mmCIF file of C-alpha atoms and ligand atoms in Angstrom:
data_model
loop_
_atom_site.group_PDB
_atom_site.id
_atom_site.type_symbol
_atom_site.label_atom_id
_atom_site.label_comp_id
_atom_site.label_asym_id
_atom_site.label_seq_id
_atom_site.Cartn_x
_atom_site.Cartn_y
_atom_site.Cartn_z
ATOM 1 C CA MET A 1312 -25.166 8.808 -5.131
ATOM 2 C CA ASN A 1313 -21.548 6.991 -5.393
ATOM 3 C CA PRO A 1314 -19.526 9.359 -2.553
ATOM 4 C CA ASN A 1315 -15.789 8.337 -3.718
ATOM 5 C CA GLY A 1316 -16.274 12.330 -5.014
ATOM 6 C CA ALA A 1317 -18.766 13.997 -4.679
ATOM 7 C CA LEU A 1318 -18.291 17.329 -3.508
ATOM 8 C CA VAL A 1319 -21.902 19.024 -2.053
ATOM 9 C CA LEU A 1320 -22.220 23.199 -2.235
ATOM 10 C CA GLY A 1321 -24.150 23.827 0.764
ATOM 11 C CA LEU A 1322 -25.586 26.285 1.023
ATOM 12 C CA GLU A 1323 -27.903 28.002 3.363
ATOM 13 C CA THR A 1324 -30.082 31.692 4.208
ATOM 14 C CA SER A 1325 -32.213 31.090 6.967
ATOM 15 C CA CYS A 1326 -32.474 34.083 9.168
ATOM 16 C CA ASP A 1327 -29.298 37.205 9.446
ATOM 17 C CA GLU A 1328 -26.757 34.651 8.883
ATOM 18 C CA THR A 1329 -25.762 33.945 5.484
ATOM 19 C CA ALA A 1330 -23.463 30.471 4.665
ATOM 20 C CA VAL A 1331 -21.858 28.506 1.267
ATOM 21 C CA ALA A 1332 -20.082 25.548 2.374
ATOM 22 C CA LEU A 1333 -17.454 22.694 -0.073
ATOM 23 C CA LEU A 1334 -18.439 19.217 1.937
ATOM 24 C CA ASP A 1335 -17.043 16.727 0.379
ATOM 25 C CA GLY A 1336 -18.783 12.248 -0.019
ATOM 26 C CA ALA A 1337 -16.855 11.519 3.389
ATOM 27 C CA GLY A 1338 -18.712 14.408 5.788
ATOM 28 C CA SER A 1339 -15.393 16.943 4.868
ATOM 29 C CA SER A 1340 -15.768 20.424 4.852
ATOM 30 C CA ARG A 1341 -13.544 21.618 2.509
ATOM 31 C CA ALA A 1342 -14.411 25.973 2.431
ATOM 32 C CA SER A 1343 -17.163 27.029 4.686
ATOM 33 C CA HIS A 1344 -17.634 30.922 5.357
ATOM 34 C CA VAL A 1345 -19.981 32.077 6.924
ATOM 35 C CA SER A 1346 -21.255 36.288 6.698
ATOM 36 C CA SER A 1347 -22.987 37.471 10.124
ATOM 37 C CA GLN A 1348 -25.498 40.173 9.394
ATOM 38 C CA GLU A 1349 -26.190 40.631 13.087
ATOM 39 C CA GLU A 1350 -23.836 44.763 12.922
ATOM 40 C CA ALA A 1351 -27.401 45.655 10.386
ATOM 41 C CA HIS A 1352 -30.159 44.261 12.526
ATOM 42 C CA ARG A 1353 -28.767 45.803 16.191
ATOM 43 C CA LEU A 1354 -29.848 49.187 15.517
ATOM 44 C CA PHE A 1355 -33.360 47.082 15.785
ATOM 45 C CA GLY A 1356 -32.329 44.673 19.016
ATOM 46 C CA GLY A 1357 -33.744 41.816 17.077
ATOM 47 C CA VAL A 1358 -33.329 40.201 13.002
ATOM 48 C CA VAL A 1359 -35.732 43.146 10.613
ATOM 49 C CA PRO A 1360 -37.300 40.386 7.518
ATOM 50 C CA GLU A 1361 -36.944 42.416 5.042
ATOM 51 C CA ILE A 1362 -33.016 43.182 5.940
ATOM 52 C CA ALA A 1363 -32.178 39.918 5.750
ATOM 53 C CA ALA A 1364 -33.320 38.615 2.555
ATOM 54 C CA ARG A 1365 -31.553 42.187 1.077
ATOM 55 C CA ALA A 1366 -27.789 41.351 3.025
ATOM 56 C CA HIS A 1367 -28.691 38.012 1.943
ATOM 57 C CA LEU A 1368 -28.864 38.583 -1.559
ATOM 58 C CA GLN A 1369 -26.028 41.018 -1.023
ATOM 59 C CA ASN A 1370 -23.949 39.042 0.312
ATOM 60 C CA LEU A 1371 -24.472 35.159 -1.665
ATOM 61 C CA PRO A 1372 -22.395 35.271 -4.769
ATOM 62 C CA PRO A 1373 -19.306 36.842 -3.036
ATOM 63 C CA LEU A 1374 -19.633 34.079 -1.167
ATOM 64 C CA LEU A 1375 -20.068 31.365 -3.239
ATOM 65 C CA ASP A 1376 -16.787 32.690 -5.685
ATOM 66 C CA SER A 1377 -15.046 32.922 -2.286
ATOM 67 C CA VAL A 1378 -15.418 29.131 -0.581
ATOM 68 C CA LEU A 1379 -14.736 27.748 -3.736
ATOM 69 C CA ASP A 1380 -11.204 29.825 -4.056
ATOM 70 C CA ASP A 1381 -11.104 28.469 -0.539
ATOM 71 C CA ALA A 1382 -11.478 25.047 -2.012
ATOM 72 C CA GLY A 1383 -9.051 25.658 -4.900
ATOM 73 C CA ALA A 1384 -12.247 24.197 -6.485
ATOM 74 C CA SER A 1385 -14.371 25.364 -9.594
ATOM 75 C CA LEU A 1386 -18.232 25.398 -10.033
ATOM 76 C CA PHE A 1387 -18.857 22.155 -12.707
ATOM 77 C CA ASP A 1388 -16.795 20.362 -9.724
ATOM 78 C CA VAL A 1389 -19.749 20.415 -7.706
ATOM 79 C CA THR A 1390 -22.261 17.207 -8.118
ATOM 80 C CA ALA A 1391 -25.204 17.839 -6.359
ATOM 81 C CA VAL A 1392 -26.583 20.698 -3.956
ATOM 82 C CA ALA A 1393 -27.983 21.349 -0.706
ATOM 83 C CA ALA A 1394 -29.809 24.299 0.218
ATOM 84 C CA THR A 1395 -32.188 24.978 3.296
ATOM 85 C CA ALA A 1396 -35.919 24.930 2.467
ATOM 86 C CA GLY A 1397 -37.227 25.300 5.928
ATOM 87 C CA PRO A 1398 -38.368 26.551 8.996
ATOM 88 C CA GLY A 1399 -37.144 30.466 8.453
ATOM 89 C CA LEU A 1400 -38.090 33.852 7.275
ATOM 90 C CA VAL A 1401 -39.857 33.277 3.871
ATOM 91 C CA GLY A 1402 -38.064 36.296 2.289
ATOM 92 C CA ALA A 1403 -34.732 34.950 3.393
ATOM 93 C CA LEU A 1404 -35.211 31.747 2.131
ATOM 94 C CA LEU A 1405 -35.680 32.111 -0.583
ATOM 95 C CA VAL A 1406 -32.650 33.757 -1.736
ATOM 96 C CA GLY A 1407 -30.761 30.742 -1.303
ATOM 97 C CA LEU A 1408 -33.258 28.187 -2.135
ATOM 98 C CA SER A 1409 -33.684 29.685 -5.933
ATOM 99 C CA GLU A 1410 -30.344 30.257 -5.869
ATOM 100 C CA GLY A 1411 -29.416 26.362 -5.109
ATOM 101 C CA LYS A 1412 -32.118 25.334 -7.860
ATOM 102 C CA GLY A 1413 -30.395 27.565 -9.908
ATOM 103 C CA ILE A 1414 -27.200 25.748 -9.864
ATOM 104 C CA ALA A 1415 -28.485 22.192 -9.950
ATOM 105 C CA ILE A 1416 -30.509 23.527 -12.934
ATOM 106 C CA GLY A 1417 -26.825 24.854 -14.532
ATOM 107 C CA LEU A 1418 -25.036 21.674 -13.757
ATOM 108 C CA SER A 1419 -27.464 19.862 -13.761
ATOM 109 C CA VAL A 1420 -26.608 17.454 -10.538
ATOM 110 C CA PRO A 1421 -28.558 16.953 -7.957
ATOM 111 C CA PHE A 1422 -30.865 19.674 -5.729
ATOM 112 C CA VAL A 1423 -31.989 18.669 -1.983
ATOM 113 C CA PRO A 1424 -34.183 21.421 -0.096
ATOM 114 C CA VAL A 1425 -33.113 20.684 3.458
ATOM 115 C CA ASN A 1426 -35.222 21.104 6.607
ATOM 116 C CA HIS A 1427 -32.722 23.039 9.170
ATOM 117 C CA ILE A 1428 -33.131 22.255 12.512
ATOM 118 C CA GLU A 1429 -32.103 18.341 10.191
ATOM 119 C CA GLY A 1430 -29.148 20.408 9.889
ATOM 120 C CA HIS A 1431 -28.529 20.968 13.408
ATOM 121 C CA ALA A 1432 -29.733 17.575 14.660
ATOM 122 C CA LEU A 1433 -26.538 15.676 12.665
ATOM 123 C CA SER A 1434 -24.081 18.343 13.156
ATOM 124 C CA PRO A 1435 -22.875 17.333 16.439
ATOM 125 C CA PHE A 1436 -21.265 14.595 13.198
ATOM 126 C CA LEU A 1437 -19.251 16.693 11.892
ATOM 127 C CA ASP A 1438 -15.241 17.498 12.285
ATOM 128 C CA GLY A 1439 -14.507 20.976 13.205
ATOM 129 C CA ALA A 1440 -10.817 19.658 12.050
ATOM 130 C CA GLY A 1441 -12.252 19.744 8.636
ATOM 131 C CA GLY A 1442 -11.667 15.903 8.464
ATOM 132 C CA PRO A 1443 -14.463 13.470 7.954
ATOM 133 C CA SER A 1444 -17.961 12.997 9.434
ATOM 134 C CA ALA A 1445 -18.495 10.137 12.680
ATOM 135 C CA PRO A 1446 -21.106 8.002 11.453
ATOM 136 C CA VAL A 1447 -25.136 8.103 11.919
ATOM 137 C CA PRO A 1448 -26.443 6.364 13.620
ATOM 138 C CA GLU A 1449 -30.046 4.578 12.603
ATOM 139 C CA THR A 1450 -31.089 5.475 15.618
ATOM 140 C CA PHE A 1451 -30.526 8.858 18.392
ATOM 141 C CA ALA A 1452 -32.023 11.667 19.500
ATOM 142 C CA ALA A 1453 -31.204 15.563 19.129
ATOM 143 C CA LEU A 1454 -31.686 18.094 21.885
ATOM 144 C CA VAL A 1455 -31.454 21.572 19.619
ATOM 145 C CA VAL A 1456 -31.289 24.460 21.408
ATOM 146 C CA SER A 1457 -31.045 28.076 19.240
ATOM 147 C CA GLY A 1458 -32.763 31.469 19.588
ATOM 148 C CA GLY A 1459 -35.319 29.548 17.429
ATOM 149 C CA HIS A 1460 -35.673 26.037 18.705
ATOM 150 C CA THR A 1461 -35.506 23.879 22.046
ATOM 151 C CA HIS A 1462 -37.154 20.633 20.763
ATOM 152 C CA VAL A 1463 -35.381 17.329 21.847
ATOM 153 C CA PHE A 1464 -36.154 14.317 19.169
ATOM 154 C CA SER A 1465 -36.034 10.613 18.240
ATOM 155 C CA PHE A 1466 -34.372 9.615 14.937
ATOM 156 C CA GLU A 1467 -34.935 6.173 13.873
ATOM 157 C CA LYS A 1468 -34.071 4.963 10.827
ATOM 158 C CA ASP A 1469 -36.402 7.379 8.275
ATOM 159 C CA ARG A 1470 -38.520 8.129 11.481
ATOM 160 C CA ILE A 1471 -38.579 11.396 12.889
ATOM 161 C CA GLU A 1472 -41.247 11.724 16.045
ATOM 162 C CA ARG A 1473 -40.533 14.794 18.437
ATOM 163 C CA LEU A 1474 -40.035 14.684 21.921
ATOM 164 C CA ALA A 1475 -39.960 17.957 24.198
ATOM 165 C CA ARG A 1476 -40.822 21.418 22.680
ATOM 166 C CA THR A 1477 -40.757 24.402 23.952
ATOM 167 C CA ARG A 1478 -44.285 25.606 25.246
ATOM 168 C CA ASP A 1479 -43.090 29.233 25.053
ATOM 169 C CA ASP A 1480 -39.875 31.384 25.124
ATOM 170 C CA ALA A 1481 -36.265 29.139 22.859
ATOM 171 C CA ALA A 1482 -33.406 29.073 25.541
ATOM 172 C CA GLY A 1483 -31.842 31.107 23.194
ATOM 173 C CA GLU A 1484 -34.286 34.023 23.737
ATOM 174 C CA ALA A 1485 -34.849 33.981 27.735
ATOM 175 C CA PHE A 1486 -30.707 34.174 26.903
ATOM 176 C CA ASP A 1487 -31.927 37.379 24.538
ATOM 177 C CA LYS A 1488 -34.288 38.228 26.117
ATOM 178 C CA VAL A 1489 -32.040 38.375 29.796
ATOM 179 C CA ALA A 1490 -29.386 40.044 28.763
ATOM 180 C CA LYS A 1491 -31.838 43.138 26.157
ATOM 181 C CA MET A 1492 -33.705 43.782 29.353
ATOM 182 C CA ALA A 1493 -30.040 43.714 31.359
ATOM 183 C CA GLY A 1494 -28.874 46.544 28.525
ATOM 184 C CA LEU A 1495 -26.458 43.490 27.274
ATOM 185 C CA GLY A 1496 -27.151 44.547 23.879
ATOM 186 C CA TYR A 1497 -28.241 41.739 21.526
ATOM 187 C CA PRO A 1498 -27.371 38.576 20.424
ATOM 188 C CA GLY A 1499 -27.116 38.107 24.705
ATOM 189 C CA GLY A 1500 -25.853 35.040 24.856
ATOM 190 C CA PRO A 1501 -22.300 35.632 24.194
ATOM 191 C CA ALA A 1502 -22.537 37.729 26.970
ATOM 192 C CA VAL A 1503 -24.954 36.357 29.330
ATOM 193 C CA ASP A 1504 -21.634 33.375 29.075
ATOM 194 C CA ARG A 1505 -19.082 35.476 29.676
ATOM 195 C CA LEU A 1506 -20.514 37.354 32.316
ATOM 196 C CA ALA A 1507 -21.766 34.558 34.466
ATOM 197 C CA ARG A 1508 -18.602 32.826 34.388
ATOM 198 C CA ARG A 1509 -17.685 36.399 36.970
ATOM 199 C CA GLY A 1510 -20.041 34.928 39.343
ATOM 200 C CA ARG A 1511 -20.878 32.962 41.292
ATOM 201 C CA ALA A 1512 -24.537 31.031 40.996
ATOM 202 C CA ALA A 1513 -25.888 31.161 44.495
ATOM 203 C CA ARG A 1514 -29.982 31.809 44.280
ATOM 204 C CA PRO A 1515 -31.898 29.627 41.839
ATOM 205 C CA PHE A 1516 -33.963 30.067 40.619
ATOM 206 C CA PRO A 1517 -37.173 27.274 40.788
ATOM 207 C CA LEU A 1518 -38.154 24.722 38.331
ATOM 208 C CA PRO A 1519 -41.087 24.701 35.556
ATOM 209 C CA HIS A 1520 -43.617 21.940 35.534
ATOM 210 C CA PHE A 1521 -46.862 21.654 33.614
ATOM 211 C CA LYS A 1522 -50.165 20.061 34.870
ATOM 212 C CA ASP A 1523 -50.615 17.252 32.457
ATOM 213 C CA GLY A 1524 -46.274 16.026 33.282
ATOM 214 C CA SER A 1525 -45.178 17.204 29.941
ATOM 215 C CA PRO A 1526 -41.418 16.739 29.557
ATOM 216 C CA ASP A 1527 -42.401 20.101 26.964
ATOM 217 C CA PHE A 1528 -39.538 23.193 27.706
ATOM 218 C CA SER A 1529 -41.255 27.004 29.538
ATOM 219 C CA PHE A 1530 -38.691 30.078 30.159
ATOM 220 C CA SER A 1531 -41.155 33.015 30.022
ATOM 221 C CA GLY A 1532 -41.618 32.420 33.619
ATOM 222 C CA LEU A 1533 -36.972 32.749 33.769
ATOM 223 C CA LYS A 1534 -37.435 36.630 31.502
ATOM 224 C CA THR A 1535 -40.156 37.183 33.945
ATOM 225 C CA ALA A 1536 -38.249 35.780 37.544
ATOM 226 C CA ALA A 1537 -34.992 38.118 35.868
ATOM 227 C CA ARG A 1538 -36.170 41.260 36.053
ATOM 228 C CA ALA A 1539 -38.003 40.898 39.209
ATOM 229 C CA ARG A 1540 -34.137 40.583 40.297
ATOM 230 C CA LEU A 1541 -33.137 43.145 37.975
ATOM 231 C CA LEU A 1542 -35.242 45.244 39.873
ATOM 232 C CA GLU A 1543 -32.948 44.530 42.737
ATOM 233 C CA LEU A 1544 -30.684 45.424 41.181
ATOM 234 C CA GLY A 1545 -31.269 49.010 39.702
ATOM 235 C CA ARG A 1546 -30.826 47.591 36.210
ATOM 236 C CA ALA A 1547 -34.846 46.828 35.551
ATOM 237 C CA PRO A 1548 -35.918 48.693 32.073
ATOM 238 C CA ALA A 1549 -38.375 50.919 32.675
ATOM 239 C CA PRO A 1550 -42.158 49.312 32.494
ATOM 240 C CA GLY A 1551 -43.044 48.497 29.383
ATOM 241 C CA ILE A 1552 -40.008 48.624 27.725
ATOM 242 C CA SER A 1553 -38.383 45.707 27.209
ATOM 243 C CA GLY A 1554 -34.247 46.515 27.171
ATOM 244 C CA GLY A 1555 -32.522 48.027 29.474
ATOM 245 C CA PRO A 1556 -30.119 51.087 29.669
ATOM 246 C CA SER A 1557 -26.830 49.997 28.223
ATOM 247 C CA LEU A 1558 -24.474 48.604 29.763
ATOM 248 C CA ARG A 1559 -21.056 47.618 28.631
ATOM 249 C CA GLU A 1560 -19.425 44.264 30.037
ATOM 250 C CA GLU A 1561 -16.458 45.282 31.662
ATOM 251 C CA ASP A 1562 -18.397 47.868 33.899
ATOM 252 C CA ALA A 1563 -21.416 45.037 35.393
ATOM 253 C CA PRO A 1564 -21.424 44.453 38.986
ATOM 254 C CA GLN A 1565 -21.188 41.316 40.525
ATOM 255 C CA GLY A 1566 -24.135 41.221 41.576
ATOM 256 C CA LEU A 1567 -25.028 41.297 37.783
ATOM 257 C CA CYS A 1568 -22.988 38.657 36.786
ATOM 258 C CA ASP A 1569 -23.889 36.054 39.632
ATOM 259 C CA LEU A 1570 -27.740 37.390 38.360
ATOM 260 C CA MET A 1571 -26.353 35.734 35.286
ATOM 261 C CA ALA A 1572 -24.373 32.759 36.768
ATOM 262 C CA ASP A 1573 -28.232 32.346 37.894
ATOM 263 C CA VAL A 1574 -29.700 32.829 34.579
ATOM 264 C CA GLU A 1575 -27.284 30.541 33.059
ATOM 265 C CA GLU A 1576 -27.720 27.834 35.515
ATOM 266 C CA ALA A 1577 -31.255 27.465 35.309
ATOM 267 C CA ILE A 1578 -31.582 27.111 31.795
ATOM 268 C CA VAL A 1579 -29.295 23.970 31.233
ATOM 269 C CA ALA A 1580 -31.076 22.513 35.043
ATOM 270 C CA GLN A 1581 -34.431 22.686 32.669
ATOM 271 C CA LEU A 1582 -32.495 21.155 29.636
ATOM 272 C CA LEU A 1583 -31.013 18.531 32.304
ATOM 273 C CA HIS A 1584 -33.999 17.329 33.535
ATOM 274 C CA ARG A 1585 -36.852 17.183 30.548
ATOM 275 C CA LEU A 1586 -33.746 14.800 29.003
ATOM 276 C CA SER A 1587 -33.179 12.487 31.711
ATOM 277 C CA ARG A 1588 -37.542 12.209 32.148
ATOM 278 C CA LEU A 1589 -36.848 11.340 28.065
ATOM 279 C CA ASP A 1590 -34.320 8.808 29.226
ATOM 280 C CA GLU A 1591 -35.967 7.585 31.898
ATOM 281 C CA ALA A 1592 -39.041 7.014 29.374
ATOM 282 C CA ARG A 1593 -36.967 5.736 26.955
ATOM 283 C CA ARG A 1594 -33.748 4.608 27.197
ATOM 284 C CA ILE A 1595 -31.214 7.421 25.597
ATOM 285 C CA GLU A 1596 -28.359 5.849 23.488
ATOM 286 C CA LEU A 1597 -26.793 8.292 21.708
ATOM 287 C CA LEU A 1598 -26.988 12.430 22.617
ATOM 288 C CA THR A 1599 -26.827 15.320 19.677
ATOM 289 C CA VAL A 1600 -26.456 19.143 21.579
ATOM 290 C CA SER A 1601 -26.755 21.312 18.829
ATOM 291 C CA GLY A 1602 -27.258 25.178 17.823
ATOM 292 C CA GLY A 1603 -26.643 28.587 18.502
ATOM 293 C CA VAL A 1604 -27.164 27.559 22.088
ATOM 294 C CA ALA A 1605 -25.126 24.788 22.755
ATOM 295 C CA ALA A 1606 -21.698 27.160 22.462
ATOM 296 C CA ASN A 1607 -22.773 28.064 25.686
ATOM 297 C CA THR A 1608 -19.537 27.094 28.727
ATOM 298 C CA LEU A 1609 -22.377 25.733 30.741
ATOM 299 C CA VAL A 1610 -24.002 23.409 27.860
ATOM 300 C CA ARG A 1611 -20.926 22.222 27.332
ATOM 301 C CA GLU A 1612 -19.158 20.907 30.433
ATOM 302 C CA ARG A 1613 -22.572 19.796 32.262
ATOM 303 C CA ILE A 1614 -24.079 18.188 29.692
ATOM 304 C CA PRO A 1615 -21.557 15.830 28.629
ATOM 305 C CA ALA A 1616 -20.618 15.094 32.249
ATOM 306 C CA TRP A 1617 -24.319 14.696 32.932
ATOM 307 C CA GLY A 1618 -24.286 11.825 30.206
ATOM 308 C CA ARG A 1619 -21.353 9.802 31.747
ATOM 309 C CA ALA A 1620 -23.001 8.920 34.527
ATOM 310 C CA ARG A 1621 -26.140 8.159 32.376
ATOM 311 C CA GLY A 1622 -23.893 5.830 30.334
ATOM 312 C CA ILE A 1623 -25.467 8.105 27.137
ATOM 313 C CA ASP A 1624 -22.865 8.730 24.374
ATOM 314 C CA VAL A 1625 -23.113 12.642 24.219
ATOM 315 C CA ARG A 1626 -21.789 14.064 20.571
ATOM 316 C CA VAL A 1627 -22.062 18.306 21.440
ATOM 317 C CA VAL A 1628 -21.565 20.041 18.459
ATOM 318 C CA PRO A 1629 -17.880 21.154 17.610
ATOM 319 C CA GLN A 1630 -17.997 25.001 18.218
ATOM 320 C CA ALA A 1631 -17.510 25.994 14.867
ATOM 321 C CA PHE A 1632 -20.558 24.572 13.946
ATOM 322 C CA THR A 1633 -22.697 25.748 16.777
ATOM 323 C CA GLY A 1634 -24.189 28.662 15.384
ATOM 324 C CA ASP A 1635 -25.546 28.881 11.748
ATOM 325 C CA ASN A 1636 -24.260 27.347 9.548
ATOM 326 C CA ALA A 1637 -24.068 25.709 5.585
ATOM 327 C CA VAL A 1638 -21.360 22.596 6.463
ATOM 328 C CA MET A 1639 -25.124 20.752 8.761
ATOM 329 C CA ILE A 1640 -27.256 21.840 5.801
ATOM 330 C CA ALA A 1641 -25.320 20.457 2.805
ATOM 331 C CA PHE A 1642 -24.337 17.523 5.299
ATOM 332 C CA ALA A 1643 -28.242 16.915 6.119
ATOM 333 C CA GLY A 1644 -28.891 17.667 2.311
ATOM 334 C CA LEU A 1645 -25.298 14.207 2.235
ATOM 335 C CA ARG A 1646 -26.899 11.909 3.899
ATOM 336 C CA ARG A 1647 -30.510 12.013 1.764
ATOM 337 C CA LEU A 1648 -28.963 11.921 -1.172
ATOM 338 C CA LEU A 1649 -26.853 8.539 -0.318
ATOM 339 C CA THR A 1650 -30.541 7.633 1.023
ATOM 340 C CA GLY A 1651 -32.183 8.028 -1.326
ATOM 341 C CA ARG A 1652 -34.534 10.545 -0.429
ATOM 342 C CA THR A 1653 -34.032 13.793 -1.679
ATOM 343 C CA GLY A 1654 -37.802 15.251 -1.268
ATOM 344 C CA GLU A 1655 -39.571 17.372 -2.783
ATOM 345 C CA GLY A 1656 -36.056 18.297 -4.740
ATOM 346 C CA LEU A 1657 -36.496 21.520 -7.754
ATOM 347 C CA GLY A 1658 -40.233 21.308 -7.166
ATOM 348 C CA ALA A 1659 -39.582 22.278 -2.838
ATOM 349 C CA VAL A 1660 -40.627 25.822 -1.607
ATOM 350 C CA ALA A 1661 -39.666 27.962 1.379
ATOM 351 C CA ARG A 1662 -40.931 27.480 4.529
ATOM 352 C CA SER A 1663 -42.039 29.242 7.714
ATOM 353 C CA ARG A 1664 -42.411 26.688 9.155
ATOM 354 C CA TRP A 1665 -41.744 22.832 8.797
ATOM 355 C CA PRO A 1666 -41.874 20.930 11.807
ATOM 356 C CA LEU A 1667 -39.115 18.728 11.531
ATOM 357 C CA GLU A 1668 -41.002 15.988 12.236
ATOM 358 C CA THR A 1669 -43.514 15.499 9.044
ATOM 359 C CA LEU A 1670 -39.468 14.812 6.894
ATOM 360 C CA ARG A 1671 -39.544 11.386 5.834
HETATM 361 O O1 KG4 B 1821 -28.960 28.778 16.098
HETATM 362 P P1 KG4 B 1821 -28.294 29.742 15.995
HETATM 363 O O2 KG4 B 1821 -26.655 30.841 15.863
HETATM 364 O O3 KG4 B 1821 -29.628 30.829 15.077
HETATM 365 C C1 KG4 B 1821 -30.776 30.447 15.201
HETATM 366 O O4 KG4 B 1821 -30.817 29.136 14.416
HETATM 367 O O5 KG4 B 1821 -31.062 30.552 16.428
HETATM 368 O O6 KG4 B 1821 -28.178 30.485 17.864
HETATM 369 C C2 KG4 B 1821 -28.789 32.499 18.059
HETATM 370 C C3 KG4 B 1821 -29.069 31.780 19.608
HETATM 371 C C4 KG4 B 1821 -28.734 33.426 20.142
HETATM 372 O O7 KG4 B 1821 -30.554 33.347 20.960
HETATM 373 C C5 KG4 B 1821 -27.738 33.696 21.058
HETATM 374 O O8 KG4 B 1821 -27.672 33.967 22.084
HETATM 375 C C6 KG4 B 1821 -27.606 31.986 21.396
HETATM 376 O O9 KG4 B 1821 -27.834 31.261 20.262
HETATM 377 N N1 KG4 B 1821 -26.507 31.503 21.880
HETATM 378 C C7 KG4 B 1821 -25.453 31.556 23.305
HETATM 379 C C8 KG4 B 1821 -24.286 31.312 23.108
HETATM 380 N N2 KG4 B 1821 -23.020 31.790 22.152
HETATM 381 C C9 KG4 B 1821 -25.327 32.205 21.305
HETATM 382 N N3 KG4 B 1821 -26.710 31.007 24.297
HETATM 383 C C10 KG4 B 1821 -25.739 30.868 25.056
HETATM 384 N N4 KG4 B 1821 -24.533 30.818 25.490
HETATM 385 C C11 KG4 B 1821 -23.734 30.940 24.218
HETATM 386 N N5 KG4 B 1821 -22.312 31.476 24.809
HETATM 387 ZN ZN1 ZN B 1822 -30.034 28.191 13.779
#
């Protein structure tokens, strides 16, 4: 594919965000809209698959119109379509995937099914201000930290290897569960971040280790330990209940802010510990940091500082692209189009699980 004059339409509907974007051949975002369903799921304290799928169906058509409007483009200017095919909620994925295939067939342009995690892993090469993307090197490592994933991958030409994964909860899930126990609502990562800024970390949580010496992550112990600390503060939820009595952030006592700072420290300390181990085993030249948790203040400070100390080029995703978005999907699609690796094309199916390391 020739990048000159290319205009890739990206569609993302894997979870609770409906997103549409247009990306040109230089990797510049021409328009990007994300419609969050947070309100629809808040009542349930988590994402309800059936509600998500229905909301995508409603949101996608008007979102597509407004993105075309924003870019001053017509659907006929689109030269390729990229849509998330997995991993995610199958009913939700089907909405964007089917819409994407339909548009590609209608326009007779190529269709690229995109792996959501590959989208995150490449997102740090995007320019947050809409400029052209940075060149993607042949070899790099990627830390993807979101509500569903905490993974480190190595990218080498067309080979992707998983270097570490979480054995239980994802880092974002740990943020969310602690926030829920503290009565801070869903999703709780941003609330923990804000309270931690008002707190002082003083009582570190233990760093989990595996007997087999694996660099994998584990965050379920932190959740249990945080519950015990909440109990000390008289704020733990009743036994058998995952959510504590609801609390307005402005009413959070100092002890709770300090605890949130300790929780954040523990999560970042574990990320850095595992990254150091991986770098010692096999030198990392460039590391991308992406996913919802990459929006966290301490993550954005500490991982680049760690990289500077070790001579590792750390690229943290622009704040605008930390959460789920369609620019990263269009970008992963563009890169695959340029390297002729468009996978199953129109034959792609929606996959709830789709390990990145199985991609070529
Ligand atoms: O990538 P994302 O939008 O969706 C998934 O694919 O999971 O990530 C959402 C996750 C949630 O767990 C949310 O609490 C977390 O990212 N998150 C944060 C922050 N902003 C979002 N965690 C910590 N600090 C933040 N500022
Ligand atoms: Zn995501």
